[in-house]
Amino acid sequence: MRPVLRQSLRRGPAGMAVLLAAALTTAGTAGLAQAADEAPIPVAITGTERLGLSLNGEPEEERYPQIELQLNAPGEVGEDEQPTPVHQGPYTVTIDATELKGFAKLKLPCAVQAGGLTAVCEENDLYPGGQFNPDYDIRVDLLAGAKAGDTGKIKVTGAGEGLAFTGHEVDVLVGGPEIRMKKLPAPPKGFSAGDTYAAPLAFRNVGSMSADGVLLRFSASRGMSFPETYSNCSYAEEDKDNLIRYRKVVECAFEGEFEPGKAYGTETPVKVATEKFAAYDIFGYWFSALGAKQATARVEGGTKGTGPELKLKEVPVGDAAGYGKYAGEIDLPANSKYDLDLTGSRVSGKQGETVKVPVTFANNGPAWIGSLRAGGEPFGFYVEIPKGAKVAKAPENCQEADSPAQYLCWADTPFLENTERAYAFELRIDKVIEGAKGKISLPKWEGGNPNEADPANDDGWIVLNGTGDEATPGDTGGTGTGGGDNGGSGSSGEGDNGGTDTGGSTGGAASGTDGGSEGPDDGGLASTGSVALLTSVAAAVALAAGGAFYVTARRRRTS
C-alpha cells in the first residue's frame, strides 16, 4: 500500500506546500541542480509485470486498478526526515498501451492522448527512494471482441534532462490459466494441539488456456511445522521479527501441462504438525500458474528439501463451489486452552505517602494468544483503586476509565505462553483505611471464555494497609509490606504485538501493526476516539476465526 503522504505530495494542495517548503529549504544548495557535465541520475520504473484478464465472467467485488507502477531514485529517506530532492526540474512519464488495441480499454492516471491507450504524465522533482515519488494506477478491462490468447505489452518510459529512466513493461494476456484453490476440510473431531493435520492440496484451472507448470506455496504460523520435506521444494522463514506475520514458507515447482477445466492435487496430503502451545494458528496454501521455468528458478533460491519429490495428479473436479481464490486456509486448533492470571499486591503506607503497587498479568499457557487474524489487537483488564488512595502515576499503557477510581490497562498481543507482564502503579495514600481493597478483573464473557483454562484466577486484588484477613478470591499471590519499595515494579512494554515482557517472559517479538495471512493481507488497525468512548465497552469479544481475546479498540499513542 502506498503511503498517503506520497499521494498528497504529488497531488494535494497541502502536499504542494510541503514540496514548496522543501524547495525553499534547499534553494541555493550546491549539488541539487543537475550540472551539465554530471552523469544522469538513474530512475527505475517498477511495479506490476504480468496481468491476466479473465474470460469466465466472474464478478468482481471491487473494480480496482490491477497495475501499480512507481518511480524509484537513488538513496532513501529516513523515517523522520524531511525529503530533499535528488533532482529538481520537469520530466515526463509515458504509458503506451497501443498493443492492446482491439481487445482492451484502459483507465489511465494522466493526460490521455487520442485513442485512449496512451497517457503522458508531466512531473516535477524526484526524491530518494520511491515513497515520495509519483506512482501510477492503471485499470484494464476487456472489450466485447476479446478472445483467449490475445496478448500485448504496456510500455512505460520516462524522459527528462539529467535523468536516465529504466523502462518497464507489463505483459497482458487474455484468457490464460486461472487457478482456484480447493477448500481445506475441517480437522478430525477432537483435533487438539500436538496433533498433525493431513492437508489435501488441490487446485482447478478455470481459465481458457493450459498452465505450463505451476508453483505451490504453503505456509504456517509460529505454532505449526512441517515434519516432512520434499526434494522439489524449498524451505524458508519470513518476517522473523514479527510474530503476527511470521511464517514458515515452502515453495514447490511442478512441470507439465495443467489443462483448463481440470483439477489437480498432491498425490499425498501435506502433513502439518501443531505444537503444544498452538492455538488458532494459520496454515495456508496457494497454487499459481507461474510457469515451469519461473517456478523452478524461484524454488532453487531457498533451502532444498531432502525427502522424496512431492507430485501432482489429476483428481475429480467435484463441486465447483468448493474452489476459490482465497479458499486455501485453515486455523488450527480451535480448542486450545490458556490460563490468564491477574495478580495484585498487599502494600502498607502512611497518610500522604506514595507507595508502589505492582500488578501482574500472566498467561500461564499452555497455549499462546497470537491474535493473528486481528492483527495483534490488544485486550484489556480493569484496575480498581482502593478507597483512600489516588493514582500518582499509572503505567504508560493504563488510562483512567469511567472515574479516577478505575483504570483500564492494555496487554498487547501476541501474548506468549508462560509469560508475564508487569504494571507498576504508584498510589498516594490520602487517608489510611485499614484493609482497603481494589479489584483487578477481566471483562466478563457471556457464557464464559471457552479458551480459559482456569477462570478462578482471572481476578486479583490490591490491598492497602491490610491485616491479612481480607478475603481476596481469585488472587494467587502478590504479598508485600512496607512503604513504597516493596513488591517490585515494572511496566509492560508498549511495543505492538509483543512489547517487552517482564517477570519470566520468553519475549514477544515487537512488530508493526500489519497483520497478515496468505491471500489478501489484513492491514493493521489504527484506533481513534475519546477515552470515554473506549472505556464504554465492557464486554470482551471472541474472534472465532483468529482466536483473539480483546475488549475494545485501544487508542494508539502517536508521537
PDB file of N, CA, C and O in Angstrom, residues 6-63:
ATOM      1  N   ARG A   6       2.691  10.270   0.194  1.00  0.00           N
ATOM      2  CA  ARG A   6       3.221  10.341  -1.151  1.00  0.00           C
ATOM      3  C   ARG A   6       2.178  10.884  -2.109  1.00  0.00           C
ATOM      4  O   ARG A   6       2.456  11.701  -2.975  1.00  0.00           O
ATOM      5  N   GLN A   7       0.932  10.435  -1.953  1.00  0.00           N
ATOM      6  CA  GLN A   7      -0.131  10.929  -2.816  1.00  0.00           C
ATOM      7  C   GLN A   7      -0.328  12.417  -2.606  1.00  0.00           C
ATOM      8  O   GLN A   7      -0.527  13.178  -3.551  1.00  0.00           O
ATOM      9  N   SER A   8      -0.304  12.866  -1.340  1.00  0.00           N
ATOM     10  CA  SER A   8      -0.557  14.267  -1.081  1.00  0.00           C
ATOM     11  C   SER A   8       0.573  15.127  -1.607  1.00  0.00           C
ATOM     12  O   SER A   8       0.359  16.246  -2.072  1.00  0.00           O
ATOM     13  N   LEU A   9       1.791  14.610  -1.532  1.00  0.00           N
ATOM     14  CA  LEU A   9       2.912  15.373  -2.054  1.00  0.00           C
ATOM     15  C   LEU A   9       2.764  15.597  -3.545  1.00  0.00           C
ATOM     16  O   LEU A   9       3.136  16.644  -4.072  1.00  0.00           O
ATOM     17  N   ARG A  10       2.186  14.584  -4.221  1.00  0.00           N
ATOM     18  CA  ARG A  10       2.105  14.693  -5.665  1.00  0.00           C
ATOM     19  C   ARG A  10       0.885  15.461  -6.117  1.00  0.00           C
ATOM     20  O   ARG A  10       0.928  16.199  -7.092  1.00  0.00           O
ATOM     21  N   ARG A  11      -0.233  15.295  -5.376  1.00  0.00           N
ATOM     22  CA  ARG A  11      -1.470  15.802  -5.938  1.00  0.00           C
ATOM     23  C   ARG A  11      -2.153  16.869  -5.089  1.00  0.00           C
ATOM     24  O   ARG A  11      -2.799  17.760  -5.606  1.00  0.00           O
ATOM     25  N   GLY A  12      -2.074  16.760  -3.752  1.00  0.00           N
ATOM     26  CA  GLY A  12      -2.890  17.620  -2.914  1.00  0.00           C
ATOM     27  C   GLY A  12      -2.291  18.986  -2.688  1.00  0.00           C
ATOM     28  O   GLY A  12      -1.080  19.179  -2.757  1.00  0.00           O
ATOM     29  N   PRO A  13      -3.110  20.017  -2.380  1.00  0.00           N
ATOM     30  CA  PRO A  13      -2.610  21.354  -2.087  1.00  0.00           C
ATOM     31  C   PRO A  13      -1.686  21.366  -0.882  1.00  0.00           C
ATOM     32  O   PRO A  13      -0.648  22.025  -0.898  1.00  0.00           O
ATOM     33  N   ALA A  14      -2.066  20.604   0.201  1.00  0.00           N
ATOM     34  CA  ALA A  14      -1.193  20.570   1.374  1.00  0.00           C
ATOM     35  C   ALA A  14       0.140  19.946   1.031  1.00  0.00           C
ATOM     36  O   ALA A  14       1.199  20.384   1.489  1.00  0.00           O
ATOM     37  N   GLY A  15       0.102  18.927   0.175  1.00  0.00           N
ATOM     38  CA  GLY A  15       1.349  18.288  -0.238  1.00  0.00           C
ATOM     39  C   GLY A  15       2.212  19.243  -1.033  1.00  0.00           C
ATOM     40  O   GLY A  15       3.438  19.250  -0.919  1.00  0.00           O
ATOM     41  N   MET A  16       1.595  20.076  -1.862  1.00  0.00           N
ATOM     42  CA  MET A  16       2.362  21.050  -2.630  1.00  0.00           C
ATOM     43  C   MET A  16       3.049  22.038  -1.699  1.00  0.00           C
ATOM     44  O   MET A  16       4.163  22.499  -1.960  1.00  0.00           O
ATOM     45  N   ALA A  17       2.379  22.336  -0.562  1.00  0.00           N
ATOM     46  CA  ALA A  17       3.009  23.242   0.395  1.00  0.00           C
ATOM     47  C   ALA A  17       4.261  22.621   0.987  1.00  0.00           C
ATOM     48  O   ALA A  17       5.271  23.294   1.201  1.00  0.00           O
ATOM     49  N   VAL A  18       4.195  21.298   1.259  1.00  0.00           N
ATOM     50  CA  VAL A  18       5.376  20.603   1.774  1.00  0.00           C
ATOM     51  C   VAL A  18       6.506  20.642   0.757  1.00  0.00           C
ATOM     52  O   VAL A  18       7.668  20.886   1.077  1.00  0.00           O
ATOM     53  N   LEU A  19       6.140  20.400  -0.508  1.00  0.00           N
ATOM     54  CA  LEU A  19       7.153  20.441  -1.558  1.00  0.00           C
ATOM     55  C   LEU A  19       7.774  21.826  -1.675  1.00  0.00           C
ATOM     56  O   LEU A  19       8.979  21.973  -1.848  1.00  0.00           O
ATOM     57  N   LEU A  20       6.924  22.862  -1.569  1.00  0.00           N
ATOM     58  CA  LEU A  20       7.431  24.216  -1.674  1.00  0.00           C
ATOM     59  C   LEU A  20       8.390  24.514  -0.536  1.00  0.00           C
ATOM     60  O   LEU A  20       9.451  25.107  -0.739  1.00  0.00           O
ATOM     61  N   ALA A  21       8.018  24.046   0.689  1.00  0.00           N
ATOM     62  CA  ALA A  21       8.901  24.275   1.826  1.00  0.00           C
ATOM     63  C   ALA A  21      10.236  23.584   1.628  1.00  0.00           C
ATOM     64  O   ALA A  21      11.298  24.126   1.931  1.00  0.00           O
ATOM     65  N   ALA A  22      10.181  22.348   1.086  1.00  0.00           N
ATOM     66  CA  ALA A  22      11.425  21.625   0.843  1.00  0.00           C
ATOM     67  C   ALA A  22      12.272  22.328  -0.204  1.00  0.00           C
ATOM     68  O   ALA A  22      13.500  22.418  -0.089  1.00  0.00           O
ATOM     69  N   ALA A  23      11.600  22.858  -1.228  1.00  0.00           N
ATOM     70  CA  ALA A  23      12.339  23.549  -2.281  1.00  0.00           C
ATOM     71  C   ALA A  23      12.991  24.807  -1.759  1.00  0.00           C
ATOM     72  O   ALA A  23      14.139  25.127  -2.078  1.00  0.00           O
ATOM     73  N   LEU A  24      12.256  25.555  -0.887  1.00  0.00           N
ATOM     74  CA  LEU A  24      12.818  26.778  -0.318  1.00  0.00           C
ATOM     75  C   LEU A  24      13.987  26.463   0.598  1.00  0.00           C
ATOM     76  O   LEU A  24      14.971  27.193   0.663  1.00  0.00           O
ATOM     77  N   THR A  25      13.842  25.347   1.337  1.00  0.00           N
ATOM     78  CA  THR A  25      14.905  24.961   2.260  1.00  0.00           C
ATOM     79  C   THR A  25      16.190  24.637   1.522  1.00  0.00           C
ATOM     80  O   THR A  25      17.298  24.939   1.979  1.00  0.00           O
ATOM     81  N   THR A  26      16.030  23.992   0.372  1.00  0.00           N
ATOM     82  CA  THR A  26      17.216  23.522  -0.347  1.00  0.00           C
ATOM     83  C   THR A  26      17.661  24.475  -1.448  1.00  0.00           C
ATOM     84  O   THR A  26      18.637  24.200  -2.142  1.00  0.00           O
ATOM     85  N   ALA A  27      16.912  25.586  -1.626  1.00  0.00           N
ATOM     86  CA  ALA A  27      17.279  26.523  -2.682  1.00  0.00           C
ATOM     87  C   ALA A  27      18.677  27.062  -2.449  1.00  0.00           C
ATOM     88  O   ALA A  27      19.052  27.443  -1.349  1.00  0.00           O
ATOM     89  N   GLY A  28      19.434  27.090  -3.463  1.00  0.00           N
ATOM     90  CA  GLY A  28      20.775  27.636  -3.378  1.00  0.00           C
ATOM     91  C   GLY A  28      21.813  26.644  -2.898  1.00  0.00           C
ATOM     92  O   GLY A  28      22.998  26.970  -2.843  1.00  0.00           O
ATOM     93  N   THR A  29      21.385  25.448  -2.519  1.00  0.00           N
ATOM     94  CA  THR A  29      22.338  24.454  -2.053  1.00  0.00           C
ATOM     95  C   THR A  29      23.068  23.839  -3.236  1.00  0.00           C
ATOM     96  O   THR A  29      22.435  23.377  -4.174  1.00  0.00           O
ATOM     97  N   ALA A  30      24.360  23.799  -3.156  1.00  0.00           N
ATOM     98  CA  ALA A  30      25.148  23.269  -4.266  1.00  0.00           C
ATOM     99  C   ALA A  30      24.887  21.793  -4.426  1.00  0.00           C
ATOM    100  O   ALA A  30      24.751  21.062  -3.466  1.00  0.00           O
ATOM    101  N   GLY A  31      24.798  21.359  -5.674  1.00  0.00           N
ATOM    102  CA  GLY A  31      24.698  19.934  -5.964  1.00  0.00           C
ATOM    103  C   GLY A  31      23.298  19.464  -6.245  1.00  0.00           C
ATOM    104  O   GLY A  31      23.122  18.366  -6.738  1.00  0.00           O
ATOM    105  N   LEU A  32      22.229  20.261  -5.931  1.00  0.00           N
ATOM    106  CA  LEU A  32      20.875  19.793  -6.193  1.00  0.00           C
ATOM    107  C   LEU A  32      20.541  19.866  -7.665  1.00  0.00           C
ATOM    108  O   LEU A  32      19.941  18.967  -8.220  1.00  0.00           O
ATOM    109  N   ALA A  33      20.869  20.973  -8.299  1.00  0.00           N
ATOM    110  CA  ALA A  33      20.619  21.084  -9.733  1.00  0.00           C
ATOM    111  C   ALA A  33      21.596  20.199 -10.479  1.00  0.00           C
ATOM    112  O   ALA A  33      22.777  20.133 -10.149  1.00  0.00           O
ATOM    113  N   GLN A  34      21.087  19.518 -11.464  1.00  0.00           N
ATOM    114  CA  GLN A  34      21.923  18.598 -12.216  1.00  0.00           C
ATOM    115  C   GLN A  34      22.837  19.382 -13.150  1.00  0.00           C
ATOM    116  O   GLN A  34      22.382  20.082 -14.035  1.00  0.00           O
ATOM    117  N   ALA A  35      24.121  19.334 -12.896  1.00  0.00           N
ATOM    118  CA  ALA A  35      25.076  20.036 -13.745  1.00  0.00           C
ATOM    119  C   ALA A  35      25.178  19.337 -15.090  1.00  0.00           C
ATOM    120  O   ALA A  35      24.991  18.126 -15.206  1.00  0.00           O
ATOM    121  N   ALA A  36      25.502  20.128 -16.104  1.00  0.00           N
ATOM    122  CA  ALA A  36      25.519  19.595 -17.468  1.00  0.00           C
ATOM    123  C   ALA A  36      26.566  18.518 -17.655  1.00  0.00           C
ATOM    124  O   ALA A  36      26.401  17.614 -18.477  1.00  0.00           O
ATOM    125  N   ASP A  37      27.670  18.605 -16.904  1.00  0.00           N
ATOM    126  CA  ASP A  37      28.748  17.644 -17.104  1.00  0.00           C
ATOM    127  C   ASP A  37      28.660  16.454 -16.159  1.00  0.00           C
ATOM    128  O   ASP A  37      29.552  15.605 -16.150  1.00  0.00           O
ATOM    129  N   GLU A  38      27.615  16.370 -15.325  1.00  0.00           N
ATOM    130  CA  GLU A  38      27.475  15.249 -14.410  1.00  0.00           C
ATOM    131  C   GLU A  38      26.720  14.099 -15.086  1.00  0.00           C
ATOM    132  O   GLU A  38      25.921  14.310 -15.995  1.00  0.00           O
ATOM    133  N   ALA A  39      26.973  12.879 -14.588  1.00  0.00           N
ATOM    134  CA  ALA A  39      26.256  11.714 -15.112  1.00  0.00           C
ATOM    135  C   ALA A  39      24.780  11.820 -14.761  1.00  0.00           C
ATOM    136  O   ALA A  39      24.422  12.309 -13.681  1.00  0.00           O
ATOM    137  N   PRO A  40      23.891  11.408 -15.648  1.00  0.00           N
ATOM    138  CA  PRO A  40      22.451  11.492 -15.351  1.00  0.00           C
ATOM    139  C   PRO A  40      22.072  10.610 -14.170  1.00  0.00           C
ATOM    140  O   PRO A  40      22.705   9.586 -13.894  1.00  0.00           O
ATOM    141  N   ILE A  41      21.043  11.018 -13.475  1.00  0.00           N
ATOM    142  CA  ILE A  41      20.556  10.265 -12.317  1.00  0.00           C
ATOM    143  C   ILE A  41      19.689   9.099 -12.805  1.00  0.00           C
ATOM    144  O   ILE A  41      18.733   9.306 -13.558  1.00  0.00           O
ATOM    145  N   PRO A  42      20.003   7.866 -12.385  1.00  0.00           N
ATOM    146  CA  PRO A  42      19.187   6.717 -12.827  1.00  0.00           C
ATOM    147  C   PRO A  42      17.844   6.698 -12.113  1.00  0.00           C
ATOM    148  O   PRO A  42      17.764   6.893 -10.891  1.00  0.00           O
ATOM    149  N   VAL A  43      16.795   6.466 -12.878  1.00  0.00           N
ATOM    150  CA  VAL A  43      15.441   6.377 -12.319  1.00  0.00           C
ATOM    151  C   VAL A  43      14.821   5.064 -12.783  1.00  0.00           C
ATOM    152  O   VAL A  43      14.715   4.819 -13.985  1.00  0.00           O
ATOM    153  N   ALA A  44      14.436   4.223 -11.840  1.00  0.00           N
ATOM    154  CA  ALA A  44      13.834   2.930 -12.173  1.00  0.00           C
ATOM    155  C   ALA A  44      12.319   3.028 -12.108  1.00  0.00           C
ATOM    156  O   ALA A  44      11.760   3.601 -11.166  1.00  0.00           O
ATOM    157  N   ILE A  45      11.657   2.483 -13.132  1.00  0.00           N
ATOM    158  CA  ILE A  45      10.202   2.356 -13.126  1.00  0.00           C
ATOM    159  C   ILE A  45       9.888   0.910 -12.758  1.00  0.00           C
ATOM    160  O   ILE A  45      10.266  -0.022 -13.470  1.00  0.00           O
ATOM    161  N   THR A  46       9.239   0.711 -11.634  1.00  0.00           N
ATOM    162  CA  THR A  46       8.983  -0.641 -11.125  1.00  0.00           C
ATOM    163  C   THR A  46       7.485  -0.845 -10.904  1.00  0.00           C
ATOM    164  O   THR A  46       6.703   0.098 -10.895  1.00  0.00           O
ATOM    165  N   GLY A  47       7.096  -2.101 -10.703  1.00  0.00           N
ATOM    166  CA  GLY A  47       5.697  -2.406 -10.410  1.00  0.00           C
ATOM    167  C   GLY A  47       5.235  -3.690 -11.057  1.00  0.00           C
ATOM    168  O   GLY A  47       6.036  -4.605 -11.313  1.00  0.00           O
ATOM    169  N   THR A  48       3.949  -3.789 -11.322  1.00  0.00           N
ATOM    170  CA  THR A  48       3.323  -4.990 -11.887  1.00  0.00           C
ATOM    171  C   THR A  48       4.015  -5.401 -13.183  1.00  0.00           C
ATOM    172  O   THR A  48       4.282  -4.555 -14.039  1.00  0.00           O
ATOM    173  N   GLU A  49       4.291  -6.696 -13.317  1.00  0.00           N
ATOM    174  CA  GLU A  49       4.972  -7.197 -14.516  1.00  0.00           C
ATOM    175  C   GLU A  49       4.058  -8.022 -15.408  1.00  0.00           C
ATOM    176  O   GLU A  49       4.285  -8.079 -16.625  1.00  0.00           O
ATOM    177  N   ARG A  50       3.040  -8.658 -14.832  1.00  0.00           N
ATOM    178  CA  ARG A  50       2.146  -9.512 -15.618  1.00  0.00           C
ATOM    179  C   ARG A  50       0.707  -9.264 -15.202  1.00  0.00           C
ATOM    180  O   ARG A  50       0.414  -9.037 -14.023  1.00  0.00           O
ATOM    181  N   LEU A  51      -0.196  -9.328 -16.164  1.00  0.00           N
ATOM    182  CA  LEU A  51      -1.620  -9.177 -15.882  1.00  0.00           C
ATOM    183  C   LEU A  51      -2.399 -10.170 -16.730  1.00  0.00           C
ATOM    184  O   LEU A  51      -2.283 -10.182 -17.958  1.00  0.00           O
ATOM    185  N   GLY A  52      -3.166 -11.024 -16.072  1.00  0.00           N
ATOM    186  CA  GLY A  52      -4.042 -11.953 -16.760  1.00  0.00           C
ATOM    187  C   GLY A  52      -5.484 -11.471 -16.666  1.00  0.00           C
ATOM    188  O   GLY A  52      -5.953 -11.110 -15.583  1.00  0.00           O
ATOM    189  N   LEU A  53      -6.170 -11.443 -17.783  1.00  0.00           N
ATOM    190  CA  LEU A  53      -7.556 -10.981 -17.824  1.00  0.00           C
ATOM    191  C   LEU A  53      -8.483 -12.152 -18.092  1.00  0.00           C
ATOM    192  O   LEU A  53      -8.298 -12.904 -19.059  1.00  0.00           O
ATOM    193  N   SER A  54      -9.487 -12.308 -17.244  1.00  0.00           N
ATOM    194  CA  SER A  54     -10.346 -13.485 -17.286  1.00  0.00           C
ATOM    195  C   SER A  54     -11.456 -13.333 -18.318  1.00  0.00           C
ATOM    196  O   SER A  54     -11.991 -12.243 -18.532  1.00  0.00           O
ATOM    197  N   LEU A  55     -11.815 -14.449 -18.933  1.00  0.00           N
ATOM    198  CA  LEU A  55     -12.963 -14.504 -19.839  1.00  0.00           C
ATOM    199  C   LEU A  55     -14.146 -15.242 -19.227  1.00  0.00           C
ATOM    200  O   LEU A  55     -15.162 -15.428 -19.891  1.00  0.00           O
ATOM    201  N   ASN A  56     -14.003 -15.684 -17.971  1.00  0.00           N
ATOM    202  CA  ASN A  56     -15.063 -16.526 -17.408  1.00  0.00           C
ATOM    203  C   ASN A  56     -16.188 -15.737 -16.755  1.00  0.00           C
ATOM    204  O   ASN A  56     -17.126 -16.324 -16.218  1.00  0.00           O
ATOM    205  N   GLY A  57     -16.108 -14.434 -16.771  1.00  0.00           N
ATOM    206  CA  GLY A  57     -17.224 -13.615 -16.316  1.00  0.00           C
ATOM    207  C   GLY A  57     -17.449 -13.603 -14.828  1.00  0.00           C
ATOM    208  O   GLY A  57     -18.532 -13.248 -14.371  1.00  0.00           O
ATOM    209  N   GLU A  58     -16.436 -13.952 -14.019  1.00  0.00           N
ATOM    210  CA  GLU A  58     -16.617 -13.916 -12.573  1.00  0.00           C
ATOM    211  C   GLU A  58     -16.779 -12.471 -12.105  1.00  0.00           C
ATOM    212  O   GLU A  58     -16.014 -11.590 -12.491  1.00  0.00           O
ATOM    213  N   PRO A  59     -17.775 -12.178 -11.274  1.00  0.00           N
ATOM    214  CA  PRO A  59     -17.968 -10.804 -10.809  1.00  0.00           C
ATOM    215  C   PRO A  59     -16.848 -10.370  -9.874  1.00  0.00           C
ATOM    216  O   PRO A  59     -16.286 -11.182  -9.147  1.00  0.00           O
ATOM    217  N   GLU A  60     -16.529  -9.107  -9.917  1.00  0.00           N
ATOM    218  CA  GLU A  60     -15.515  -8.546  -9.041  1.00  0.00           C
ATOM    219  C   GLU A  60     -16.183  -7.822  -7.886  1.00  0.00           C
ATOM    220  O   GLU A  60     -17.196  -7.159  -8.055  1.00  0.00           O
ATOM    221  N   GLU A  61     -15.587  -7.960  -6.694  1.00  0.00           N
ATOM    222  CA  GLU A  61     -16.113  -7.238  -5.550  1.00  0.00           C
ATOM    223  C   GLU A  61     -15.831  -5.743  -5.692  1.00  0.00           C
ATOM    224  O   GLU A  61     -16.595  -4.910  -5.222  1.00  0.00           O
ATOM    225  N   GLU A  62     -14.737  -5.402  -6.339  1.00  0.00           N
ATOM    226  CA  GLU A  62     -14.350  -4.002  -6.482  1.00  0.00           C
ATOM    227  C   GLU A  62     -13.564  -3.845  -7.777  1.00  0.00           C
ATOM    228  O   GLU A  62     -12.694  -4.653  -8.078  1.00  0.00           O
ATOM    229  N   ARG A  63     -13.862  -2.801  -8.524  1.00  0.00           N
ATOM    230  CA  ARG A  63     -13.154  -2.556  -9.772  1.00  0.00           C
ATOM    231  C   ARG A  63     -11.896  -1.735  -9.465  1.00  0.00           C
ATOM    232  O   ARG A  63     -11.851  -0.526  -9.668  1.00  0.00           O
TER     233      ARG A  63
END
